[in-house]
mmCIF file of C-alpha atoms in Angstrom:
data_model
loop_
_atom_site.group_PDB
_atom_site.id
_atom_site.type_symbol
_atom_site.label_atom_id
_atom_site.label_comp_id
_atom_site.label_asym_id
_atom_site.label_seq_id
_atom_site.Cartn_x
_atom_site.Cartn_y
_atom_site.Cartn_z
ATOM 1 C CA MET A 1 29.286 119.234 84.098
ATOM 2 C CA ARG A 2 26.245 118.968 86.207
ATOM 3 C CA SER A 3 25.715 121.298 89.071
ATOM 4 C CA ARG A 4 23.864 122.655 92.246
ATOM 5 C CA PRO A 5 23.417 126.360 92.264
ATOM 6 C CA ARG A 6 27.196 128.093 92.959
ATOM 7 C CA PHE A 7 28.031 131.132 94.871
ATOM 8 C CA LEU A 8 30.895 133.260 95.312
ATOM 9 C CA MET A 9 31.850 132.640 98.887
ATOM 10 C CA LEU A 10 33.507 135.772 101.138
ATOM 11 C CA SER A 11 34.496 135.818 104.680
ATOM 12 C CA ALA A 12 31.336 137.244 106.353
ATOM 13 C CA LEU A 13 29.137 137.676 103.375
ATOM 14 C CA LEU A 14 27.978 136.195 100.317
ATOM 15 C CA ALA A 15 27.889 137.646 96.473
ATOM 16 C CA SER A 16 26.557 135.648 93.819
ATOM 17 C CA SER A 17 28.802 135.394 90.642
ATOM 18 C CA THR A 18 28.781 133.730 87.246
ATOM 19 C CA LEU A 19 32.173 132.201 86.866
ATOM 20 C CA LEU A 20 34.150 130.294 84.258
ATOM 21 C CA SER A 21 35.244 126.928 84.722
ATOM 22 C CA PHE A 22 39.052 126.693 85.732
ATOM 23 C CA ALA A 23 40.549 125.936 82.270
ATOM 24 C CA SER A 24 44.220 127.063 82.254
ATOM 25 C CA ALA A 25 45.423 128.929 85.482
ATOM 26 C CA GLN A 26 48.811 130.016 85.699
ATOM 27 C CA VAL A 27 48.999 129.882 89.404
ATOM 28 C CA GLY A 28 49.355 126.183 89.787
ATOM 29 C CA GLY A 29 50.670 125.863 86.618
ATOM 30 C CA LEU A 30 54.423 126.081 85.097
ATOM 31 C CA ARG A 31 56.150 129.239 86.290
ATOM 32 C CA ALA A 32 57.730 130.035 82.866
ATOM 33 C CA ALA A 33 54.049 130.100 81.163
ATOM 34 C CA THR A 34 53.226 132.903 83.465
ATOM 35 C CA LEU A 35 56.052 134.956 82.748
ATOM 36 C CA ALA A 36 55.203 134.868 79.237
ATOM 37 C CA GLN A 37 51.746 136.354 79.595
ATOM 38 C CA PRO A 38 51.141 139.453 77.744
ATOM 39 C CA ALA A 39 49.916 141.310 80.498
ATOM 40 C CA LEU A 40 53.196 140.923 82.289
ATOM 41 C CA SER A 41 55.338 142.191 79.307
ATOM 42 C CA THR A 42 56.017 145.716 80.694
ATOM 43 C CA PHE A 43 57.108 144.235 83.986
ATOM 44 C CA LYS A 44 60.890 143.989 84.731
ATOM 45 C CA ALA A 45 62.177 140.978 86.869
ATOM 46 C CA SER A 46 64.421 140.953 89.892
ATOM 47 C CA GLY A 47 64.250 137.386 91.175
ATOM 48 C CA THR A 48 60.629 136.709 91.995
ATOM 49 C CA VAL A 49 59.402 140.281 92.005
ATOM 50 C CA LEU A 50 58.277 142.141 88.929
ATOM 51 C CA THR A 51 57.936 145.705 88.581
ATOM 52 C CA ASP A 52 56.342 147.908 85.943
ATOM 53 C CA ALA A 53 56.806 151.762 85.482
ATOM 54 C CA SER A 54 53.842 152.594 87.912
ATOM 55 C CA GLY A 55 55.402 150.932 90.768
ATOM 56 C CA ALA A 56 52.891 148.046 90.595
ATOM 57 C CA THR A 57 54.642 144.751 91.518
ATOM 58 C CA VAL A 58 53.919 140.994 91.241
ATOM 59 C CA THR A 59 55.729 138.655 93.622
ATOM 60 C CA LEU A 60 55.790 135.067 92.693
ATOM 61 C CA THR A 61 56.043 132.049 95.009
ATOM 62 C CA PRO A 62 57.650 129.432 93.031
ATOM 63 C CA LYS A 63 57.171 125.717 93.641
ATOM 64 C CA GLY A 64 59.657 123.896 91.993
ATOM 65 C CA ALA A 65 58.969 124.557 87.958
ATOM 66 C CA TYR A 66 55.658 125.551 89.076
ATOM 67 C CA LEU A 67 53.783 128.821 90.744
ATOM 68 C CA ALA A 68 52.329 128.529 94.081
ATOM 69 C CA SER A 69 50.973 131.793 94.529
ATOM 70 C CA ALA A 70 51.187 135.317 93.329
ATOM 71 C CA ASP A 71 51.062 138.485 95.200
ATOM 72 C CA LEU A 72 49.931 141.794 93.367
ATOM 73 C CA ARG A 73 50.548 145.347 94.808
ATOM 74 C CA LEU A 74 49.030 148.346 92.813
ATOM 75 C CA PRO A 75 49.831 151.597 94.415
ATOM 76 C CA THR A 76 47.077 153.586 92.913
ATOM 77 C CA ALA A 77 44.176 150.696 93.361
ATOM 78 C CA ASP A 78 44.104 150.633 89.562
ATOM 79 C CA VAL A 79 41.194 147.894 89.177
ATOM 80 C CA VAL A 80 41.624 147.870 85.352
ATOM 81 C CA GLN A 81 45.176 146.510 85.840
ATOM 82 C CA ALA A 82 44.336 144.602 88.776
ATOM 83 C CA GLY A 83 41.453 142.851 86.428
ATOM 84 C CA THR A 84 43.980 142.330 83.783
ATOM 85 C CA LEU A 85 46.682 140.898 85.992
ATOM 86 C CA LEU A 86 44.046 138.749 87.673
ATOM 87 C CA ASN A 87 42.895 137.385 84.129
ATOM 88 C CA ALA A 88 46.722 136.620 83.472
ATOM 89 C CA LEU A 89 47.540 134.906 86.434
ATOM 90 C CA THR A 90 44.416 132.651 86.697
ATOM 91 C CA GLY A 91 43.852 131.968 83.072
ATOM 92 C CA GLN A 92 40.119 133.142 83.979
ATOM 93 C CA ASP A 93 37.999 136.099 82.802
ATOM 94 C CA PHE A 94 37.492 137.815 86.364
ATOM 95 C CA ALA A 95 38.168 141.342 85.202
ATOM 96 C CA GLN A 96 34.619 142.675 85.175
ATOM 97 C CA GLY A 97 33.574 140.565 88.127
ATOM 98 C CA LEU A 98 36.532 142.036 90.179
ATOM 99 C CA SER A 99 35.325 145.598 89.205
ATOM 100 C CA ASP A 100 31.611 145.081 89.954
ATOM 101 C CA PHE A 101 32.541 143.432 93.281
ATOM 102 C CA LEU A 102 35.060 146.161 94.263
ATOM 103 C CA LYS A 103 32.336 149.129 93.801
ATOM 104 C CA ARG A 104 30.348 147.510 96.449
ATOM 105 C CA PRO A 105 29.610 149.670 99.426
ATOM 106 C CA ASP A 106 29.832 146.609 101.492
ATOM 107 C CA VAL A 107 33.043 145.285 100.167
ATOM 108 C CA GLN A 108 34.610 148.943 100.163
ATOM 109 C CA ALA A 109 33.830 148.973 103.925
ATOM 110 C CA LYS A 110 35.625 145.731 104.499
ATOM 111 C CA LEU A 111 38.602 146.266 102.346
ATOM 112 C CA PRO A 112 40.923 148.111 104.872
ATOM 113 C CA GLN A 113 40.419 144.907 107.073
ATOM 114 C CA GLY A 114 41.117 142.628 104.369
ATOM 115 C CA LEU A 115 38.637 140.209 102.418
ATOM 116 C CA THR A 116 39.171 136.575 101.353
ATOM 117 C CA VAL A 117 37.210 135.335 98.428
ATOM 118 C CA THR A 118 37.097 131.658 97.056
ATOM 119 C CA ALA A 119 36.365 132.141 93.315
ATOM 120 C CA ASP A 120 36.007 128.654 91.489
ATOM 121 C CA ALA A 121 39.451 126.976 91.906
ATOM 122 C CA PHE A 122 41.027 130.191 93.932
ATOM 123 C CA ASP A 123 41.414 131.808 96.930
ATOM 124 C CA LEU A 124 41.654 135.534 96.436
ATOM 125 C CA LYS A 125 42.545 137.770 99.361
ATOM 126 C CA LEU A 126 42.142 141.558 98.888
ATOM 127 C CA GLN A 127 43.139 144.401 100.899
ATOM 128 C CA GLN A 128 43.428 148.215 100.706
ATOM 129 C CA GLN A 129 46.536 149.417 102.548
ATOM 130 C CA ALA A 130 46.771 152.635 104.580
ATOM 131 C CA ASP A 131 48.549 154.484 101.445
ATOM 132 C CA LYS A 132 45.425 153.516 99.359
ATOM 133 C CA ALA A 133 47.356 150.753 97.326
ATOM 134 C CA LEU A 134 45.347 147.596 96.597
ATOM 135 C CA THR A 135 47.008 144.232 97.260
ATOM 136 C CA LEU A 136 45.850 141.107 95.978
ATOM 137 C CA ASN A 137 46.917 137.302 96.883
ATOM 138 C CA ILE A 138 45.877 134.670 94.371
ATOM 139 C CA SER A 139 46.663 130.856 95.327
ATOM 140 C CA LEU A 140 44.803 127.853 94.443
ATOM 141 C CA HIS A 141 41.847 126.877 96.705
ATOM 142 C CA GLN A 142 42.563 123.760 98.760
ATOM 143 C CA LEU A 143 39.645 121.396 100.132
ATOM 144 C CA THR A 144 40.724 119.778 103.643
ATOM 145 C CA GLY A 145 38.660 117.283 105.865
ATOM 146 C CA PHE A 146 38.075 114.694 103.326
ATOM 147 C CA ARG A 147 36.747 111.327 105.001
ATOM 148 C CA VAL A 148 38.405 108.074 104.707
ATOM 149 C CA VAL A 149 36.720 105.816 102.208
ATOM 150 C CA PRO A 150 37.233 102.102 102.321
ATOM 151 C CA SER A 151 39.807 100.317 100.233
ATOM 152 C CA SER A 152 36.994 98.984 98.150
ATOM 153 C CA ARG A 153 36.734 102.158 96.244
ATOM 154 C CA ILE A 154 40.634 102.846 96.234
ATOM 155 C CA LEU A 155 42.934 102.015 93.179
ATOM 156 C CA GLY A 156 46.503 101.959 94.156
ATOM 157 C CA ASP A 157 48.425 102.030 97.441
ATOM 158 C CA ALA A 158 46.013 102.888 99.853
ATOM 159 C CA SER A 159 48.959 104.914 101.784
ATOM 160 C CA ALA A 160 50.094 106.901 98.712
ATOM 161 C CA PRO A 161 50.497 110.539 99.690
ATOM 162 C CA ILE A 162 48.732 111.877 96.676
ATOM 163 C CA VAL A 163 45.200 111.149 96.090
ATOM 164 C CA VAL A 164 43.009 111.868 93.136
ATOM 165 C CA ARG A 165 39.237 112.068 94.528
ATOM 166 C CA MET A 166 36.403 111.743 92.244
ATOM 167 C CA TYR A 167 33.079 112.862 93.181
ATOM 168 C CA SER A 168 30.531 111.098 90.840
ATOM 169 C CA ASP A 169 26.966 110.555 89.955
ATOM 170 C CA LEU A 170 26.274 107.183 88.418
ATOM 171 C CA GLN A 171 23.320 108.776 86.527
ATOM 172 C CA CYS A 172 25.167 112.032 85.428
ATOM 173 C CA PRO A 173 26.055 112.006 81.582
ATOM 174 C CA TYR A 174 29.018 114.169 82.473
ATOM 175 C CA CYS A 175 30.350 111.724 84.739
ATOM 176 C CA GLN A 176 29.879 109.241 81.977
ATOM 177 C CA LYS A 177 31.658 111.282 79.378
ATOM 178 C CA ALA A 178 34.384 111.437 82.067
ATOM 179 C CA GLU A 179 34.511 108.034 82.841
ATOM 180 C CA LEU A 180 34.634 106.562 79.315
ATOM 181 C CA GLU A 181 36.979 109.127 77.893
ATOM 182 C CA ALA A 182 39.267 110.341 80.684
ATOM 183 C CA VAL A 183 39.567 108.016 83.434
ATOM 184 C CA PRO A 184 40.634 104.922 81.902
ATOM 185 C CA LYS A 185 43.855 106.995 80.561
ATOM 186 C CA VAL A 186 44.240 108.554 83.762
ATOM 187 C CA LEU A 187 44.360 104.978 85.548
ATOM 188 C CA LYS A 188 46.792 103.528 82.917
ATOM 189 C CA ASN A 189 48.941 106.743 83.762
ATOM 190 C CA LEU A 190 48.677 106.111 87.556
ATOM 191 C CA LYS A 191 50.180 102.420 87.388
ATOM 192 C CA THR A 192 53.589 103.880 86.885
ATOM 193 C CA GLN A 193 52.751 106.374 89.714
ATOM 194 C CA LYS A 194 53.527 104.585 93.037
ATOM 195 C CA ASP A 195 52.822 107.561 95.064
ATOM 196 C CA VAL A 196 49.258 108.313 93.869
ATOM 197 C CA ARG A 197 46.080 106.501 94.591
ATOM 198 C CA PHE A 198 42.634 107.205 92.928
ATOM 199 C CA GLU A 199 39.358 107.133 95.029
ATOM 200 C CA PHE A 200 35.645 107.050 94.165
ATOM 201 C CA HIS A 201 33.217 109.102 96.224
ATOM 202 C CA GLN A 202 29.582 108.714 95.953
ATOM 203 C CA PHE A 203 27.757 111.920 95.460
ATOM 204 C CA PRO A 204 24.285 111.267 93.748
ATOM 205 C CA LEU A 205 22.474 114.668 92.503
ATOM 206 C CA GLU A 206 19.050 113.126 93.648
ATOM 207 C CA SER A 207 16.894 116.338 92.807
ATOM 208 C CA ILE A 208 17.900 116.273 89.197
ATOM 209 C CA HIS A 209 18.746 112.503 88.713
ATOM 210 C CA PRO A 210 15.764 110.178 90.035
ATOM 211 C CA ASN A 211 17.699 106.790 89.364
ATOM 212 C CA ALA A 212 21.012 108.198 90.940
ATOM 213 C CA ARG A 213 20.275 107.004 94.559
ATOM 214 C CA PRO A 214 18.928 103.462 93.468
ATOM 215 C CA ALA A 215 22.230 103.109 91.341
ATOM 216 C CA ALA A 216 24.378 104.338 94.177
ATOM 217 C CA GLU A 217 23.053 102.339 96.864
ATOM 218 C CA ALA A 218 23.121 99.183 94.260
ATOM 219 C CA ALA A 219 26.891 99.984 93.805
ATOM 220 C CA ALA A 220 27.335 99.997 97.811
ATOM 221 C CA CYS A 221 25.765 96.705 98.048
ATOM 222 C CA VAL A 222 28.051 95.217 95.137
ATOM 223 C CA GLU A 223 30.942 96.895 97.261
ATOM 224 C CA LYS A 224 30.073 94.633 99.841
ATOM 225 C CA GLN A 225 31.102 91.839 97.606
ATOM 226 C CA GLY A 226 34.147 93.168 96.444
ATOM 227 C CA LYS A 227 32.772 94.179 92.900
ATOM 228 C CA PHE A 228 32.502 97.797 93.038
ATOM 229 C CA TRP A 229 34.536 98.839 90.215
ATOM 230 C CA ALA A 230 33.587 96.331 87.659
ATOM 231 C CA PHE A 231 29.861 97.412 88.518
ATOM 232 C CA LYS A 232 30.315 100.985 88.314
ATOM 233 C CA ASP A 233 32.010 100.616 85.073
ATOM 234 C CA ALA A 234 29.370 98.591 83.569
ATOM 235 C CA LEU A 235 26.669 100.787 84.634
ATOM 236 C CA PHE A 236 28.604 103.755 82.976
ATOM 237 C CA ARG A 237 28.783 101.643 79.823
ATOM 238 C CA ARG A 238 25.037 101.678 79.335
ATOM 239 C CA ALA A 239 22.245 104.249 79.551
ATOM 240 C CA ASP A 240 19.107 102.144 79.107
ATOM 241 C CA TRP A 241 18.591 102.206 82.822
ATOM 242 C CA GLN A 242 18.392 106.165 83.471
ATOM 243 C CA SER A 243 15.089 106.926 82.222
ATOM 244 C CA MET A 244 13.355 103.913 83.449
ATOM 245 C CA ALA A 245 10.997 103.986 86.531
ATOM 246 C CA ASN A 246 12.511 100.831 88.186
ATOM 247 C CA PRO A 247 15.922 100.264 86.965
ATOM 248 C CA GLY A 248 16.354 97.590 89.509
ATOM 249 C CA VAL A 249 16.107 94.715 87.468
ATOM 250 C CA ILE A 250 18.995 96.390 84.983
ATOM 251 C CA PHE A 251 21.247 96.756 88.269
ATOM 252 C CA GLN A 252 20.681 93.202 89.315
ATOM 253 C CA GLY A 253 21.576 91.917 85.813
ATOM 254 C CA VAL A 254 24.617 93.995 85.973
ATOM 255 C CA ALA A 255 25.454 92.800 89.367
ATOM 256 C CA MET A 256 25.257 89.320 88.204
ATOM 257 C CA GLY A 257 27.164 89.894 85.469
ATOM 258 C CA VAL A 258 30.198 90.876 87.571
ATOM 259 C CA GLY A 259 29.912 88.141 89.702
ATOM 260 C CA VAL A 260 28.054 88.845 92.710
ATOM 261 C CA LYS A 261 26.213 86.545 95.057
ATOM 262 C CA LEU A 262 22.578 86.979 94.111
ATOM 263 C CA GLN A 263 20.916 86.316 97.233
ATOM 264 C CA GLN A 264 23.357 88.559 99.253
ATOM 265 C CA TYR A 265 22.920 91.295 96.909
ATOM 266 C CA ARG A 266 18.829 91.002 96.883
ATOM 267 C CA ASP A 267 19.082 90.739 100.857
ATOM 268 C CA CYS A 268 21.382 94.223 100.715
ATOM 269 C CA ILE A 269 18.806 95.600 98.322
ATOM 270 C CA ALA A 270 16.122 94.868 100.226
ATOM 271 C CA ASP A 271 17.282 96.037 103.598
ATOM 272 C CA ARG A 272 18.892 99.239 101.962
ATOM 273 C CA GLY A 273 22.251 98.143 102.958
ATOM 274 C CA GLY A 274 23.950 100.458 100.920
ATOM 275 C CA LYS A 275 22.178 103.569 102.290
ATOM 276 C CA GLN A 276 24.383 104.554 104.834
ATOM 277 C CA SER A 277 27.620 104.590 102.746
ATOM 278 C CA VAL A 278 25.712 106.721 100.279
ATOM 279 C CA ASP A 279 24.147 109.076 102.824
ATOM 280 C CA GLU A 280 28.090 109.373 104.058
ATOM 281 C CA GLY A 281 29.205 110.575 100.591
ATOM 282 C CA VAL A 282 26.476 112.796 99.905
ATOM 283 C CA ALA A 283 27.035 114.608 103.503
ATOM 284 C CA GLU A 284 30.739 114.840 102.975
ATOM 285 C CA ALA A 285 29.974 116.300 99.569
ATOM 286 C CA ASN A 286 27.875 118.897 101.010
ATOM 287 C CA ARG A 287 30.060 119.556 104.132
ATOM 288 C CA LEU A 288 32.941 120.425 101.828
ATOM 289 C CA GLY A 289 30.897 122.588 99.178
ATOM 290 C CA VAL A 290 31.344 120.192 96.366
ATOM 291 C CA ASN A 291 28.378 121.242 93.999
ATOM 292 C CA ALA A 292 29.164 119.506 90.594
ATOM 293 C CA THR A 293 29.541 116.068 89.117
ATOM 294 C CA PRO A 294 32.062 115.271 88.144
ATOM 295 C CA SER A 295 34.271 116.903 90.614
ATOM 296 C CA VAL A 296 37.738 115.790 90.935
ATOM 297 C CA TYR A 297 40.626 116.695 93.332
ATOM 298 C CA VAL A 298 44.083 116.209 93.665
ATOM 299 C CA ASN A 299 45.160 116.674 97.479
ATOM 300 C CA GLY A 300 42.059 119.178 97.573
ATOM 301 C CA TYR A 301 42.885 121.055 94.491
ATOM 302 C CA ARG A 302 40.342 120.896 91.988
ATOM 303 C CA VAL A 303 41.297 119.345 88.430
ATOM 304 C CA ALA A 304 40.980 122.027 86.049
ATOM 305 C CA ASN A 305 39.162 119.713 83.241
ATOM 306 C CA PRO A 306 37.820 116.295 84.359
ATOM 307 C CA TYR A 307 37.322 114.973 80.737
ATOM 308 C CA ASP A 308 41.372 115.684 79.939
ATOM 309 C CA PRO A 309 43.736 113.360 81.455
ATOM 310 C CA ALA A 310 46.277 115.896 81.187
ATOM 311 C CA SER A 311 44.605 117.979 83.891
ATOM 312 C CA TYR A 312 44.585 115.276 86.136
ATOM 313 C CA GLN A 313 48.567 114.731 85.809
ATOM 314 C CA ALA A 314 49.313 118.738 85.660
ATOM 315 C CA LEU A 315 47.962 119.053 89.136
ATOM 316 C CA ILE A 316 49.616 115.575 90.398
ATOM 317 C CA ASP A 317 53.177 117.124 89.067
ATOM 318 C CA PHE A 318 52.097 120.665 90.742
ATOM 319 C CA VAL A 319 51.642 118.636 94.232
ATOM 320 C CA ARG A 320 54.754 116.696 93.805
ATOM 321 C CA ALA A 321 56.785 119.506 92.996
ATOM 322 C CA LYS A 322 58.974 120.802 96.033
#
């Protein structure tokens, strides 16, 4: 996955951190899989509350068969146990990062009031209580504030309540991998799921892909003639244009191949008629904090693995659950 520099975001402060990609989260996954975690083997369950001999509790909030969130309460502020449970409930290796984070003087000063941390695909809310207990809430991070894209970049019912949004760069090799290996299977699966639509959001990373912007603007010009999906697919199936000093000839050939009116396409390219659409996509991604391509979201929840169709479906099922 190609990305811009990423930071661990805190309310009121920033702390740089290296995080593993969201791979096999338990929060957001099946509740039964969470209960089978070895880290929870010493806990006794009473409904949705798990308790161990030390008095530590894990309270699970279900969403159908899935786990919507988890609340930890550690009476002795045991950082080691907190890290172990955090790893089990996220499927991530956050333990050392949590330990280092909690040792920081500025964090210690804010803990009594509470801190909210966005760590990759999760929101973590930490607070030290008056009795010195450490509480930690874990939930999936959900982006909001997406802009409306034109119907020409939507597959499925434009009013469908579940939305798969892909932020992509036409020159990105990781996007190409996702497009060739995962997206066709995802779209095939979605044909029978009438409550889901698929959107494509332009996000060229111009600082590392010099031909990404021209490709995106060419795609926007083709989109004006209703041929966006065919053009996008055709570009991802080839790589000869990616290192060219002037790939415009390739773009025009591909545009002709998908059936656009040539003079209308040429006029759009000459006038940079696709620039505003691409600018809006880049501005949206930057505003939302999207920093990598491909980045895929289902109703604002980040898809764990954009190269694995099962990861898309897992979040669709999570969102759909009551």
